[in-house]
Short mmCIF file of C-alpha atoms and ligand atoms in Angstrom, two decimals:
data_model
loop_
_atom_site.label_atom_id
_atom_site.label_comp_id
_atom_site.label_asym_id
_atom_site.label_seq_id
_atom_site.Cartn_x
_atom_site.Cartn_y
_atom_site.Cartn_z
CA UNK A 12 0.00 0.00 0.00
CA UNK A 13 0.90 3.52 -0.50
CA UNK A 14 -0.31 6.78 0.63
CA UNK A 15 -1.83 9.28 -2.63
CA UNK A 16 -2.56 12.51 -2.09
CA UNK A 17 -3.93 15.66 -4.31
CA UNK A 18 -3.73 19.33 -2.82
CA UNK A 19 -6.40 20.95 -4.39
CA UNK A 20 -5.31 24.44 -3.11
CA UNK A 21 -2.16 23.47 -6.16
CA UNK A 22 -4.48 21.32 -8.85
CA UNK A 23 -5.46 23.30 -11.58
CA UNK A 24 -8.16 20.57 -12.70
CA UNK A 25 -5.63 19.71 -16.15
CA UNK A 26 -6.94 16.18 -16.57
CA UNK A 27 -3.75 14.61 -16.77
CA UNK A 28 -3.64 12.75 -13.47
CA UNK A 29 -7.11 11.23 -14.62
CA UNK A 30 -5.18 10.78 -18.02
CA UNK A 31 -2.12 8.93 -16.88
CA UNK A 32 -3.88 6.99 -14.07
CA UNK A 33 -7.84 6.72 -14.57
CA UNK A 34 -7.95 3.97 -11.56
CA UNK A 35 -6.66 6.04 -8.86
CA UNK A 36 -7.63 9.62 -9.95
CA UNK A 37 -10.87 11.47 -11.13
CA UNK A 38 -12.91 14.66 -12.11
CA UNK A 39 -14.77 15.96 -8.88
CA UNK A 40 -17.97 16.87 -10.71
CA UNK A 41 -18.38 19.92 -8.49
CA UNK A 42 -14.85 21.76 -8.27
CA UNK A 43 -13.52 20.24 -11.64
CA UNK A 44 -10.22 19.41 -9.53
CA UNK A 45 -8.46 15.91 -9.11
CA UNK A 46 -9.83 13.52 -6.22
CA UNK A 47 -8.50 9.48 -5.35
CA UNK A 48 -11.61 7.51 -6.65
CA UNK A 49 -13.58 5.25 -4.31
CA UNK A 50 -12.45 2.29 -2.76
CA UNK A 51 -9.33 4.40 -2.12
CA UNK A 52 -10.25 7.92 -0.54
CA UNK A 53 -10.15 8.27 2.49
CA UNK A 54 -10.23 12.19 3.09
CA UNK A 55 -11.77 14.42 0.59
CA UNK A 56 -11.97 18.16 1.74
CA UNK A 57 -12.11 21.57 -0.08
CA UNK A 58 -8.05 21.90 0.59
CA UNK A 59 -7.19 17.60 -0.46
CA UNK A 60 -7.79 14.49 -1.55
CA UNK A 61 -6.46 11.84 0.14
CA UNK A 62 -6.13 7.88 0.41
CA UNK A 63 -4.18 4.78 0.24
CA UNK A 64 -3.52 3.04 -3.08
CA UNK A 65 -2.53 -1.44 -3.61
CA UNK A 66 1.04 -1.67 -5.08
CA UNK A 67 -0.05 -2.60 -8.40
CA UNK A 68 -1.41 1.29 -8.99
CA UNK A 69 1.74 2.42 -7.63
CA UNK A 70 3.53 3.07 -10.73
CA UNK A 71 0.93 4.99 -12.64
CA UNK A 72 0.15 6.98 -9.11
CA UNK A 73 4.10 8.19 -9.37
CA UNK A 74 3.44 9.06 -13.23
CA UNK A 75 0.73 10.91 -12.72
CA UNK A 76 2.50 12.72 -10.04
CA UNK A 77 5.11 13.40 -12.75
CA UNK A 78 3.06 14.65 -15.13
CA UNK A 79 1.24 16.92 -12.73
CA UNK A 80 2.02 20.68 -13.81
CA UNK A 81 1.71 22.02 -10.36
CA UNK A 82 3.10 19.51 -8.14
CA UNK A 83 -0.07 18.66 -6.12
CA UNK A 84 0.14 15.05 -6.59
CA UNK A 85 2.21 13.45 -3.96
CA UNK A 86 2.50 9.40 -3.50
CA UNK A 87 4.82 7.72 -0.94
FE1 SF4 B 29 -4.83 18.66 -10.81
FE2 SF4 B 29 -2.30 17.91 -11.18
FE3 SF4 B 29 -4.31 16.22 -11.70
FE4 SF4 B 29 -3.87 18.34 -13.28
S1 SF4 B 29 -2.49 16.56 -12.99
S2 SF4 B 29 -5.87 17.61 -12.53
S3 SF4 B 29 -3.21 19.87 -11.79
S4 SF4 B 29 -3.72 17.05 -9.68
#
């Protein structure tokens, strides 16, 4: 398991998390900003998204935190 998390006061609402890694990230419908997708969130607040992740969706996590523009994706 590892630990995923999106500031939102940093994500821009790009897409390219969503993009890179559709089964941990997704559109929040109401700020247009990144959230972890259910089963994995386990905070969601108007300042993060938060949650813990299996291995196997470790790697795309880390490129998606890559590919982030504004650094608010952080996975460890
Ligand atoms: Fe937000 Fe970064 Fe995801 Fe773009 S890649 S939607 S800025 S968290």
């Amino acid at each position: 398991m590892a630990k995923v998390r999106v500031d939102k006061t940093l994500c821009i609402g790009c897409g390219a998390c969503w993009a890179l890694a559709p089964q941990v990230f997704e559109e929040d419908p109401s700020t247009f900003k990144s959230r972890i997708k259910e089963p994995y969130r386990k905070v969601d607040n108007e300042n993060e998204s938060a949650g813990e992740i299996p291995e196997e969706l470790v790697s795309d996590a880390k490129t998606a935190a890559e590919g982030c523009p504004t650094g608010a994706i952080t996975v460890e």
